[in-house]
Amino acid sequence: MINTFLCLLSASPDWQMVPRLFWIAVLTAFAIFTVAVSSNRGGKPIPGRPYKEYRVEWYSKWMQHKVSDAHHWDTYYKTAIVQAHVCTKFSTQFELDILDAIHTRKLTPFQSSCCMPPEDCGFNFTSPTVWVKPESGNYTDMVDCNRWDNDPNTLCYDVQTCKAAFLQDVTTQYFISGTALFASPLKEWLAILGCGFLCGIMMCVGTLCETIIGDLRRCFGRGVASSGDDYIPIEGI
């Protein structure tokens, strides 16, 4: 919107191009930054599953920082996921499924990483969002397994895999937005480069014409009439 507004203003002879060029440069830099921080994205396939696993360390450092702050995660990001009722809808949609059926579903990153515990925990399946920890299980070194709770407002929301699912969603949106943002200044740069290219061709053509006219003058020993002058015949022709 700002770019379009500046385009309209630049049509005025009193408007200088410097502010617009500055804005194009800023927009280009922001688009490149957005695409760069979202380039590391995408989960890895799980053998025998149509859905993928996601880990925080697979994303850019800038993206990892977004979920490393516990206050921001609890106050903003996790709250948004809970209020979207992602896991409530997931539980309702597949409430009649057994575990084998769940494993054949093409789940979203949020469903597979926020609504169910990590598969490494080996919990006993009761329903899509209700899992029981085995009494004989030892989870001393598995922090994410200890964070799981069947409470609908807790589930796997504090687990690293859920944070990774959030980053997957954010980076996808960032990449799409960055690509779209890059298209706006790109046309401006192409216009500038195109104008420069055409000006260069015109200068080359003008220089070539001057060279040809100079050769004609030397060849015939007389001036060649320029545009608007009376025609002067050349002797011998």
Coordinates of N, CA and C in Angstrom, one line a residue:
M1 N 0.8 -1.2 0.0 CA 0.0 0.0 0.0 C 0.9 1.3 0.0
I2 N 1.9 1.2 0.8 CA 2.8 2.4 0.9 C 3.5 2.6 -0.5
N3 N 3.9 1.4 -1.1 CA 4.6 1.5 -2.4 C 3.7 2.1 -3.4
T4 N 2.4 1.7 -3.4 CA 1.5 2.2 -4.4 C 1.3 3.7 -4.2
F5 N 1.2 4.1 -3.0 CA 1.0 5.5 -2.6 C 2.2 6.4 -3.1
L6 N 3.4 5.8 -2.9 CA 4.6 6.6 -3.4 C 4.6 6.6 -4.9
C7 N 4.1 5.5 -5.6 CA 4.1 5.5 -7.0 C 3.2 6.7 -7.6
L8 N 2.1 6.9 -6.9 CA 1.2 8.0 -7.3 C 1.8 9.3 -7.0
L9 N 2.5 9.5 -5.9 CA 3.1 10.7 -5.6 C 4.3 11.0 -6.6
S10 N 5.0 10.0 -7.0 CA 6.1 10.2 -7.9 C 5.7 10.6 -9.2
A11 N 4.4 10.5 -9.6 CA 3.9 11.0 -10.8 C 3.9 12.5 -10.9
S12 N 4.0 13.2 -9.7 CA 4.0 14.6 -9.6 C 5.4 15.1 -10.0
P13 N 5.6 16.2 -10.8 CA 6.9 16.7 -11.1 C 7.6 17.3 -9.9
D14 N 6.9 17.7 -8.9 CA 7.5 18.3 -7.7 C 8.0 17.2 -6.7
W15 N 7.6 16.0 -7.0 CA 8.0 14.9 -6.0 C 9.3 14.3 -6.4
Q16 N 10.3 14.2 -5.5 CA 11.6 13.7 -5.8 C 11.5 12.2 -5.7
M17 N 12.4 11.5 -6.5 CA 12.4 10.1 -6.5 C 13.2 9.4 -5.3
V18 N 14.0 10.2 -4.6 CA 14.9 9.7 -3.6 C 14.1 9.0 -2.5
P19 N 12.9 9.6 -1.9 CA 12.2 8.8 -0.9 C 11.6 7.5 -1.4
R20 N 11.2 7.5 -2.7 CA 10.7 6.3 -3.2 C 11.7 5.2 -3.4
L21 N 12.9 5.6 -3.9 CA 14.0 4.7 -4.0 C 14.4 4.1 -2.7
F22 N 14.4 5.0 -1.7 CA 14.8 4.6 -0.3 C 13.8 3.5 0.2
W23 N 12.5 3.8 -0.1 CA 11.5 2.8 0.4 C 11.6 1.5 -0.4
I24 N 11.9 1.5 -1.6 CA 12.1 0.3 -2.4 C 13.3 -0.5 -1.8
A25 N 14.3 0.2 -1.5 CA 15.5 -0.5 -0.9 C 15.1 -1.1 0.5
V26 N 14.4 -0.4 1.3 CA 13.9 -0.9 2.6 C 13.0 -2.2 2.4
L27 N 12.1 -2.1 1.5 CA 11.2 -3.2 1.2 C 11.9 -4.4 0.7
T28 N 12.9 -4.2 -0.1 CA 13.7 -5.3 -0.7 C 14.5 -6.0 0.4
A29 N 15.1 -5.2 1.3 CA 15.8 -5.7 2.4 C 15.0 -6.5 3.4
F30 N 13.8 -6.0 3.6 CA 12.8 -6.7 4.5 C 12.4 -8.0 3.9
A31 N 12.1 -8.0 2.6 CA 11.6 -9.2 1.9 C 12.7 -10.3 2.0
I32 N 14.0 -9.9 1.7 CA 15.1 -10.8 1.7 C 15.3 -11.4 3.2
F33 N 15.2 -10.5 4.2 CA 15.3 -11.0 5.6 C 14.2 -12.0 5.9
T34 N 12.9 -11.7 5.5 CA 11.8 -12.6 5.8 C 12.0 -14.0 5.1
V35 N 12.4 -14.0 3.9 CA 12.7 -15.3 3.2 C 13.8 -16.0 3.8
A36 N 14.9 -15.3 4.2 CA 16.1 -15.9 4.8 C 15.8 -16.6 6.1
V37 N 15.0 -16.0 7.0 CA 14.7 -16.5 8.3 C 13.7 -17.7 8.2
S38 N 13.0 -17.8 7.1 CA 12.0 -18.9 7.0 C 12.5 -19.9 6.0
S39 N 13.8 -19.9 5.6 CA 14.2 -20.8 4.6 C 14.4 -22.2 5.2
N40 N 14.8 -22.3 6.5 CA 14.9 -23.6 7.2 C 13.6 -24.0 7.7
R41 N 12.9 -24.7 7.0 CA 11.5 -25.1 7.5 C 11.2 -26.5 6.9
G42 N 10.2 -27.1 7.5 CA 9.7 -28.4 7.0 C 10.2 -29.5 8.0
G43 N 9.3 -30.5 8.2 CA 9.6 -31.6 9.1 C 10.2 -32.7 8.4
K44 N 10.5 -33.8 9.1 CA 11.1 -35.0 8.5 C 10.1 -36.1 8.6
P45 N 10.0 -36.9 7.5 CA 9.0 -38.0 7.5 C 9.3 -39.0 8.7
I46 N 8.2 -39.6 9.2 CA 8.3 -40.6 10.2 C 8.0 -42.0 9.5
P47 N 8.9 -42.9 9.6 CA 8.7 -44.2 8.9 C 7.3 -44.8 9.2
G48 N 6.5 -45.1 8.2 CA 5.2 -45.7 8.4 C 4.1 -44.8 8.8
R49 N 4.4 -43.5 8.7 CA 3.4 -42.5 9.1 C 3.2 -41.5 7.9
P50 N 2.0 -41.0 7.7 CA 1.8 -40.0 6.6 C 2.0 -38.6 7.1
Y51 N 2.3 -38.4 8.4 CA 2.6 -37.1 8.9 C 4.1 -37.1 9.3
K52 N 4.6 -35.9 9.7 CA 6.0 -35.7 9.9 C 6.3 -35.3 11.4
E53 N 7.5 -35.3 11.7 CA 7.9 -34.8 13.0 C 8.7 -33.5 12.9
Y54 N 8.6 -32.7 13.9 CA 9.2 -31.3 13.9 C 10.0 -31.1 15.1
R55 N 11.1 -30.4 14.9 CA 12.0 -30.1 16.1 C 12.5 -28.7 16.0
V56 N 12.5 -28.0 17.1 CA 12.9 -26.6 17.1 C 14.2 -26.3 16.5
E57 N 15.2 -27.2 16.7 CA 16.6 -26.9 16.3 C 16.7 -27.0 14.7
W58 N 15.6 -27.4 14.1 CA 15.7 -27.5 12.6 C 15.3 -26.1 12.0
Y59 N 15.0 -25.2 12.7 CA 14.6 -23.9 12.2 C 15.7 -22.8 12.5
S60 N 15.6 -21.7 11.8 CA 16.7 -20.6 12.0 C 16.8 -20.2 13.4
K61 N 17.9 -19.6 13.8 CA 18.2 -19.1 15.1 C 17.2 -18.1 15.5
W62 N 16.8 -17.2 14.5 CA 15.9 -16.1 14.8 C 14.5 -16.7 15.1
M63 N 14.1 -17.7 14.4 CA 12.8 -18.4 14.7 C 12.9 -19.1 16.0
Q64 N 14.0 -19.7 16.3 CA 14.1 -20.5 17.6 C 13.9 -19.5 18.8
H65 N 14.4 -18.3 18.6 CA 14.3 -17.3 19.7 C 12.9 -16.9 20.0
K66 N 12.0 -17.1 19.0 CA 10.6 -16.7 19.2 C 9.9 -17.6 20.2
V67 N 10.4 -18.8 20.4 CA 9.7 -19.7 21.3 C 10.6 -20.1 22.5
S68 N 11.8 -19.5 22.5 CA 12.7 -19.8 23.7 C 12.3 -19.0 24.9
D69 N 11.6 -17.9 24.7 CA 11.2 -17.1 25.9 C 9.9 -17.7 26.5
A70 N 10.0 -18.2 27.7 CA 8.8 -18.9 28.3 C 7.6 -18.0 28.5
H71 N 7.9 -16.7 28.8 CA 6.8 -15.7 29.0 C 6.1 -15.5 27.8
H72 N 6.8 -15.3 26.7 CA 6.1 -15.0 25.4 C 5.3 -16.3 25.0
W73 N 5.9 -17.4 25.2 CA 5.2 -18.7 24.7 C 3.9 -18.9 25.5
D74 N 4.0 -18.7 26.8 CA 2.8 -18.9 27.7 C 1.8 -17.9 27.5
T75 N 2.2 -16.6 27.3 CA 1.3 -15.5 27.2 C 0.6 -15.3 25.8
Y76 N 1.4 -15.6 24.8 CA 0.9 -15.3 23.4 C 0.7 -16.5 22.6
Y77 N 1.8 -17.3 22.3 CA 1.7 -18.3 21.3 C 0.9 -19.5 21.8
K78 N 1.2 -20.0 23.0 CA 0.4 -21.2 23.4 C -1.1 -20.8 23.6
T79 N -1.3 -19.6 24.1 CA -2.7 -19.2 24.3 C -3.5 -19.2 23.0
A80 N -2.8 -18.8 21.9 CA -3.4 -18.7 20.6 C -3.8 -20.1 20.2
I81 N -2.9 -21.1 20.4 CA -3.2 -22.5 20.0 C -4.3 -23.0 20.8
V82 N -4.4 -22.8 22.1 CA -5.4 -23.3 22.9 C -6.8 -22.7 22.5
Q83 N -6.8 -21.4 22.3 CA -8.0 -20.7 22.0 C -8.5 -21.1 20.6
A84 N -7.7 -21.6 19.8 CA -8.1 -22.0 18.4 C -8.8 -23.4 18.5
H85 N -8.7 -24.0 19.7 CA -9.4 -25.3 19.9 C -8.9 -26.4 18.9
V86 N -7.6 -26.3 18.6 CA -7.0 -27.3 17.6 C -7.2 -28.7 18.1
C87 N -6.8 -29.0 19.3 CA -6.8 -30.3 19.9 C -8.3 -30.8 20.2
T88 N -9.1 -29.9 20.6 CA -10.5 -30.2 20.8 C -11.2 -30.7 19.5
K89 N -10.9 -30.0 18.5 CA -11.5 -30.4 17.2 C -10.8 -31.7 16.7
F90 N -9.5 -31.9 17.0 CA -8.8 -33.1 16.6 C -9.4 -34.3 17.3
S91 N -9.7 -34.2 18.6 CA -10.2 -35.3 19.4 C -11.6 -35.6 19.0
T92 N -12.4 -34.6 18.7 CA -13.8 -34.8 18.2 C -13.8 -35.5 16.8
Q93 N -12.9 -35.1 16.0 CA -12.9 -35.6 14.6 C -12.5 -37.1 14.5
F94 N -11.6 -37.5 15.4 CA -11.1 -38.9 15.3 C -11.3 -39.6 16.6
E95 N -12.4 -39.3 17.3 CA -12.7 -39.9 18.6 C -12.9 -41.4 18.5
L96 N -13.4 -41.9 17.4 CA -13.7 -43.3 17.3 C -12.5 -44.1 16.7
D97 N -11.4 -43.4 16.4 CA -10.2 -44.1 15.8 C -9.5 -44.9 16.9
I98 N -8.9 -46.0 16.5 CA -8.0 -46.7 17.4 C -6.6 -46.2 17.0
L99 N -5.6 -46.7 17.7 CA -4.2 -46.1 17.5 C -3.7 -46.4 16.1
D100 N -4.0 -47.5 15.6 CA -3.5 -47.8 14.2 C -4.2 -46.9 13.2
A101 N -5.4 -46.6 13.4 CA -6.1 -45.7 12.5 C -5.6 -44.2 12.6
I102 N -5.2 -43.8 13.8 CA -4.6 -42.5 14.0 C -3.3 -42.4 13.2
H103 N -2.5 -43.5 13.2 CA -1.2 -43.5 12.5 C -1.4 -43.5 11.0
T104 N -2.6 -43.7 10.5 CA -2.8 -43.6 9.1 C -3.3 -42.2 8.6
R105 N -3.6 -41.4 9.6 CA -4.2 -40.1 9.3 C -3.1 -39.1 8.8
K106 N -3.4 -38.2 7.9 CA -2.5 -37.2 7.5 C -2.7 -36.0 8.4
L107 N -2.1 -36.0 9.5 CA -2.3 -35.0 10.5 C -1.5 -33.7 10.2
T108 N -2.0 -32.6 10.7 CA -1.3 -31.3 10.6 C -0.2 -31.3 11.7
P109 N 0.8 -30.4 11.5 CA 1.8 -30.3 12.5 C 1.3 -30.0 13.9
F110 N 0.2 -29.2 14.1 CA -0.3 -29.0 15.4 C -0.9 -30.3 16.0
Q111 N -1.7 -31.0 15.1 CA -2.3 -32.2 15.6 C -1.3 -33.3 16.1
S112 N -0.3 -33.5 15.3 CA 0.7 -34.5 15.6 C 1.7 -34.1 16.7
S113 N 1.9 -32.8 16.8 CA 3.0 -32.4 17.7 C 2.5 -31.7 19.0
C114 N 1.2 -31.2 19.0 CA 0.7 -30.5 20.2 C -0.4 -31.3 20.9
C115 N -1.1 -32.2 20.1 CA -2.2 -32.9 20.7 C -1.9 -34.3 21.1
M116 N -0.7 -34.8 20.7 CA -0.3 -36.2 21.1 C 1.1 -36.1 21.6
P117 N 1.4 -37.0 22.6 CA 2.8 -37.0 23.1 C 3.8 -37.5 22.1
P118 N 5.1 -37.2 22.3 CA 6.1 -37.7 21.3 C 6.0 -39.3 21.3
E119 N 6.2 -39.9 20.2 CA 6.2 -41.3 20.1 C 7.2 -42.0 20.9
D120 N 8.3 -41.3 21.2 CA 9.4 -41.9 22.0 C 9.0 -42.2 23.4
C121 N 7.9 -41.5 23.8 CA 7.5 -41.7 25.2 C 6.8 -43.0 25.5
G122 N 6.3 -43.6 24.4 CA 5.6 -44.9 24.5 C 4.4 -45.0 25.4
F123 N 3.6 -43.9 25.5 CA 2.4 -43.9 26.3 C 1.4 -44.8 25.7
N124 N 0.5 -45.3 26.6 CA -0.6 -46.1 26.2 C -1.8 -45.3 25.7
F125 N -2.3 -45.7 24.5 CA -3.3 -44.9 23.8 C -4.7 -45.2 24.4
T126 N -5.4 -44.1 24.7 CA -6.8 -44.3 25.2 C -7.8 -43.6 24.2
S127 N -7.4 -42.4 23.8 CA -8.1 -41.6 22.8 C -7.1 -40.7 22.2
P128 N -7.5 -40.0 21.1 CA -6.5 -39.1 20.4 C -5.8 -38.1 21.3
T129 N -6.5 -37.6 22.4 CA -5.9 -36.7 23.3 C -5.8 -37.2 24.7
V130 N -6.0 -38.5 24.9 CA -5.8 -39.1 26.3 C -4.8 -40.2 26.2
W131 N -3.7 -40.1 26.9 CA -2.7 -41.1 26.8 C -2.2 -41.4 28.3
V132 N -1.9 -42.6 28.6 CA -1.6 -43.0 29.9 C -0.1 -43.4 30.0
K133 N 0.6 -42.8 31.0 CA 2.0 -43.1 31.2 C 2.1 -44.5 31.8
P134 N 2.9 -45.4 31.3 CA 3.1 -46.7 31.9 C 3.7 -46.5 33.3
E135 N 3.3 -47.3 34.2 CA 3.8 -47.2 35.6 C 5.3 -47.6 35.6
S136 N 5.7 -48.5 34.7 CA 7.1 -48.9 34.7 C 8.0 -48.0 33.9
G137 N 7.4 -47.0 33.3 CA 8.2 -46.1 32.5 C 9.1 -45.2 33.3
N138 N 10.4 -45.0 32.8 CA 11.4 -44.1 33.4 C 11.6 -42.9 32.5
Y139 N 11.1 -41.8 32.9 CA 11.2 -40.6 32.1 C 12.1 -39.5 32.7
T140 N 13.0 -39.9 33.5 CA 13.9 -39.0 34.2 C 14.6 -38.1 33.2
D141 N 15.1 -38.7 32.1 CA 15.9 -37.9 31.1 C 15.0 -37.5 29.9
M142 N 13.8 -37.7 30.0 CA 12.9 -37.3 28.9 C 11.9 -36.2 29.4
V143 N 12.4 -35.0 29.4 CA 11.6 -33.8 29.9 C 10.3 -33.7 29.2
D144 N 10.3 -33.8 27.9 CA 9.0 -33.6 27.1 C 8.0 -34.6 27.5
C145 N 8.4 -35.8 27.9 CA 7.4 -36.8 28.3 C 6.8 -36.5 29.7
N146 N 7.6 -35.9 30.5 CA 7.0 -35.5 31.8 C 6.1 -34.3 31.7
R147 N 6.3 -33.5 30.7 CA 5.4 -32.3 30.5 C 4.0 -32.6 30.0
W148 N 3.9 -33.8 29.5 CA 2.5 -34.2 28.9 C 1.5 -34.3 30.0
D149 N 0.3 -33.8 29.7 CA -0.8 -33.9 30.7 C -2.1 -34.1 29.9
N150 N -3.0 -34.9 30.4 CA -4.3 -35.1 29.7 C -5.2 -33.9 29.8
D151 N -4.9 -33.0 30.6 CA -5.7 -31.8 30.7 C -5.8 -31.1 29.4
P152 N -7.0 -30.8 28.8 CA -7.1 -30.2 27.5 C -6.4 -28.9 27.3
N153 N -6.2 -28.2 28.5 CA -5.4 -26.9 28.4 C -3.9 -27.1 28.6
T154 N -3.5 -28.3 28.7 CA -2.1 -28.6 28.9 C -1.5 -29.4 27.8
L155 N -2.0 -30.7 27.7 CA -1.6 -31.6 26.7 C -0.1 -31.5 26.4
C156 N 0.2 -31.3 25.1 CA 1.7 -31.2 24.8 C 2.1 -29.8 24.5
Y157 N 1.3 -28.8 25.0 CA 1.6 -27.4 24.6 C 2.9 -26.9 25.1
D158 N 3.5 -27.5 26.1 CA 4.8 -27.0 26.7 C 5.9 -27.9 26.2
V159 N 5.6 -28.8 25.3 CA 6.7 -29.7 24.8 C 7.4 -29.1 23.6
Q160 N 8.6 -29.4 23.4 CA 9.4 -28.8 22.3 C 8.8 -29.1 20.9
T161 N 8.2 -30.3 20.8 CA 7.6 -30.7 19.5 C 6.5 -29.7 19.1
C162 N 5.7 -29.3 20.1 CA 4.6 -28.4 19.9 C 5.1 -27.0 19.4
K163 N 6.2 -26.6 20.1 CA 6.8 -25.3 19.7 C 7.4 -25.4 18.3
A164 N 7.9 -26.6 17.9 CA 8.4 -26.8 16.6 C 7.2 -26.7 15.6
A165 N 6.1 -27.2 15.9 CA 4.9 -27.2 15.0 C 4.5 -25.7 14.8
F166 N 4.6 -24.9 15.9 CA 4.3 -23.5 15.8 C 5.2 -22.8 14.8
L167 N 6.5 -23.1 15.0 CA 7.5 -22.5 14.1 C 7.3 -22.9 12.6
Q168 N 6.8 -24.2 12.4 CA 6.5 -24.6 11.1 C 5.4 -23.8 10.4
D169 N 4.4 -23.5 11.2 CA 3.3 -22.7 10.8 C 3.8 -21.2 10.5
V170 N 4.6 -20.7 11.4 CA 5.0 -19.3 11.3 C 6.0 -19.2 10.1
T171 N 6.9 -20.1 9.9 CA 7.9 -20.0 8.8 C 7.2 -20.1 7.4
T172 N 6.1 -21.0 7.4 CA 5.4 -21.1 6.1 C 4.7 -19.8 5.8
Q173 N 4.1 -19.1 6.8 CA 3.5 -17.8 6.5 C 4.5 -16.7 6.2
Y174 N 5.7 -16.8 6.9 CA 6.7 -15.8 6.6 C 7.2 -16.0 5.2
F175 N 7.4 -17.2 4.7 CA 8.0 -17.5 3.4 C 7.0 -17.0 2.3
I176 N 5.7 -17.3 2.5 CA 4.7 -16.8 1.5 C 4.7 -15.3 1.5
S177 N 4.7 -14.6 2.7 CA 4.6 -13.2 2.8 C 5.9 -12.6 2.2
G178 N 7.0 -13.1 2.5 CA 8.3 -12.6 2.0 C 8.4 -12.7 0.5
T179 N 7.9 -13.8 -0.1 CA 7.9 -13.9 -1.5 C 7.0 -12.9 -2.2
A180 N 5.8 -12.7 -1.6 CA 4.9 -11.7 -2.1 C 5.4 -10.3 -2.0
L181 N 6.1 -10.0 -0.8 CA 6.7 -8.7 -0.6 C 7.8 -8.4 -1.6
F182 N 8.6 -9.5 -1.9 CA 9.7 -9.3 -2.9 C 9.2 -9.0 -4.3
A183 N 8.0 -9.4 -4.6 CA 7.4 -9.1 -6.0 C 7.2 -7.7 -6.2
S184 N 6.8 -6.9 -5.1 CA 6.5 -5.5 -5.3 C 7.8 -4.7 -5.6
P185 N 8.9 -4.7 -4.8 CA 10.1 -4.0 -5.2 C 10.8 -4.5 -6.5
L186 N 10.5 -5.8 -6.7 CA 11.2 -6.5 -7.9 C 10.8 -5.8 -9.2
K187 N 9.5 -5.5 -9.3 CA 9.0 -4.8 -10.5 C 9.6 -3.4 -10.6
E188 N 9.8 -2.8 -9.4 CA 10.5 -1.4 -9.5 C 11.9 -1.5 -9.9
W189 N 12.6 -2.5 -9.4 CA 14.0 -2.7 -9.8 C 14.1 -3.0 -11.3
L190 N 13.2 -3.9 -11.8 CA 13.2 -4.2 -13.2 C 12.9 -3.0 -14.1
A191 N 12.0 -2.1 -13.6 CA 11.7 -0.9 -14.3 C 12.9 0.0 -14.4
I192 N 13.6 0.1 -13.2 CA 14.8 1.0 -13.2 C 15.9 0.4 -14.1
L193 N 16.1 -0.9 -14.0 CA 17.1 -1.6 -14.8 C 16.7 -1.5 -16.3
G194 N 15.4 -1.6 -16.6 CA 14.9 -1.5 -18.0 C 15.2 -0.1 -18.5
C195 N 14.9 0.9 -17.7 CA 15.1 2.2 -18.2 C 16.6 2.5 -18.4
G196 N 17.4 2.0 -17.5 CA 18.8 2.2 -17.7 C 19.3 1.5 -19.0
F197 N 18.8 0.3 -19.2 CA 19.2 -0.5 -20.4 C 18.7 0.2 -21.7
L198 N 17.5 0.8 -21.7 CA 17.0 1.5 -22.9 C 17.8 2.8 -23.1
C199 N 18.1 3.5 -22.0 CA 18.9 4.7 -22.1 C 20.3 4.4 -22.7
G200 N 20.9 3.2 -22.3 CA 22.2 2.8 -22.8 C 22.1 2.6 -24.3
I201 N 21.0 1.9 -24.7 CA 20.8 1.6 -26.2 C 20.7 2.9 -27.0
M202 N 19.9 3.8 -26.4 CA 19.7 5.1 -27.1 C 21.0 5.9 -27.2
M203 N 21.8 5.8 -26.2 CA 23.1 6.5 -26.2 C 24.0 5.8 -27.3
C204 N 24.0 4.5 -27.3 CA 24.8 3.8 -28.3 C 24.4 4.1 -29.7
V205 N 23.0 4.2 -29.9 CA 22.5 4.5 -31.3 C 22.9 5.9 -31.7
G206 N 22.7 6.9 -30.7 CA 23.1 8.2 -31.0 C 24.6 8.4 -31.3
T207 N 25.4 7.7 -30.6 CA 26.9 7.7 -30.9 C 27.1 7.1 -32.3
L208 N 26.4 6.0 -32.6 CA 26.6 5.4 -33.9 C 26.2 6.3 -35.1
C209 N 25.1 7.0 -34.8 CA 24.6 8.0 -35.9 C 25.6 9.1 -36.1
E210 N 26.1 9.6 -35.0 CA 27.1 10.7 -35.1 C 28.3 10.2 -35.9
T211 N 28.7 8.9 -35.7 CA 29.9 8.4 -36.4 C 29.6 8.2 -37.9
I212 N 28.4 7.8 -38.2 CA 28.0 7.6 -39.6 C 28.0 9.0 -40.3
I213 N 27.4 10.0 -39.6 CA 27.3 11.3 -40.2 C 28.7 11.9 -40.4
G214 N 29.6 11.7 -39.5 CA 31.0 12.1 -39.6 C 31.7 11.5 -40.8
D215 N 31.4 10.1 -41.0 CA 32.1 9.4 -42.1 C 31.5 10.0 -43.4
L216 N 30.2 10.3 -43.5 CA 29.7 10.8 -44.7 C 30.3 12.2 -45.1
R217 N 30.4 13.0 -44.1 CA 31.0 14.3 -44.3 C 32.5 14.2 -44.8
R218 N 33.2 13.3 -44.2 CA 34.6 13.1 -44.7 C 34.6 12.5 -46.1
C219 N 33.7 11.6 -46.4 CA 33.7 11.0 -47.7 C 33.3 11.9 -48.8
F220 N 32.3 12.7 -48.6 CA 31.8 13.6 -49.7 C 32.3 15.0 -49.6
G221 N 33.0 15.3 -48.5 CA 33.6 16.6 -48.4 C 32.6 17.8 -48.2
R222 N 31.4 17.4 -47.9 CA 30.4 18.4 -47.7 C 29.6 18.0 -46.5
G223 N 28.9 19.0 -45.9 CA 28.0 18.7 -44.8 C 26.7 18.0 -45.2
V224 N 26.2 17.2 -44.4 CA 25.0 16.6 -44.6 C 23.9 17.3 -43.9
A225 N 22.8 17.7 -44.5 CA 21.8 18.5 -43.9 C 21.2 17.8 -42.7
S226 N 21.1 18.6 -41.6 CA 20.4 18.1 -40.4 C 18.9 18.3 -40.6
S227 N 18.2 17.7 -39.6 CA 16.7 17.8 -39.7 C 16.3 19.2 -39.6
G228 N 15.4 19.7 -40.5 CA 14.9 21.0 -40.4 C 15.6 22.0 -41.4
D229 N 16.9 21.6 -41.8 CA 17.6 22.5 -42.8 C 17.1 22.3 -44.2
D230 N 17.5 23.2 -45.1 CA 17.2 23.0 -46.5 C 18.0 21.9 -47.1
Y231 N 17.5 21.2 -48.0 CA 18.3 20.1 -48.6 C 19.4 20.6 -49.4
I232 N 20.6 20.1 -49.3 CA 21.8 20.5 -50.0 C 22.2 19.3 -50.8
P233 N 22.1 19.3 -52.1 CA 22.5 18.2 -52.9 C 24.0 18.0 -52.9
I234 N 24.4 16.8 -52.9 CA 25.8 16.4 -52.9 C 26.4 16.3 -54.3
E235 N 27.5 16.9 -54.6 CA 28.0 16.9 -56.0 C 28.4 15.5 -56.4
G236 N 28.2 15.2 -57.6 CA 28.6 13.9 -58.1 C 27.5 12.9 -58.0
I237 N 26.4 13.2 -57.4 CA 25.3 12.2 -57.2 C 24.1 12.7 -58.0

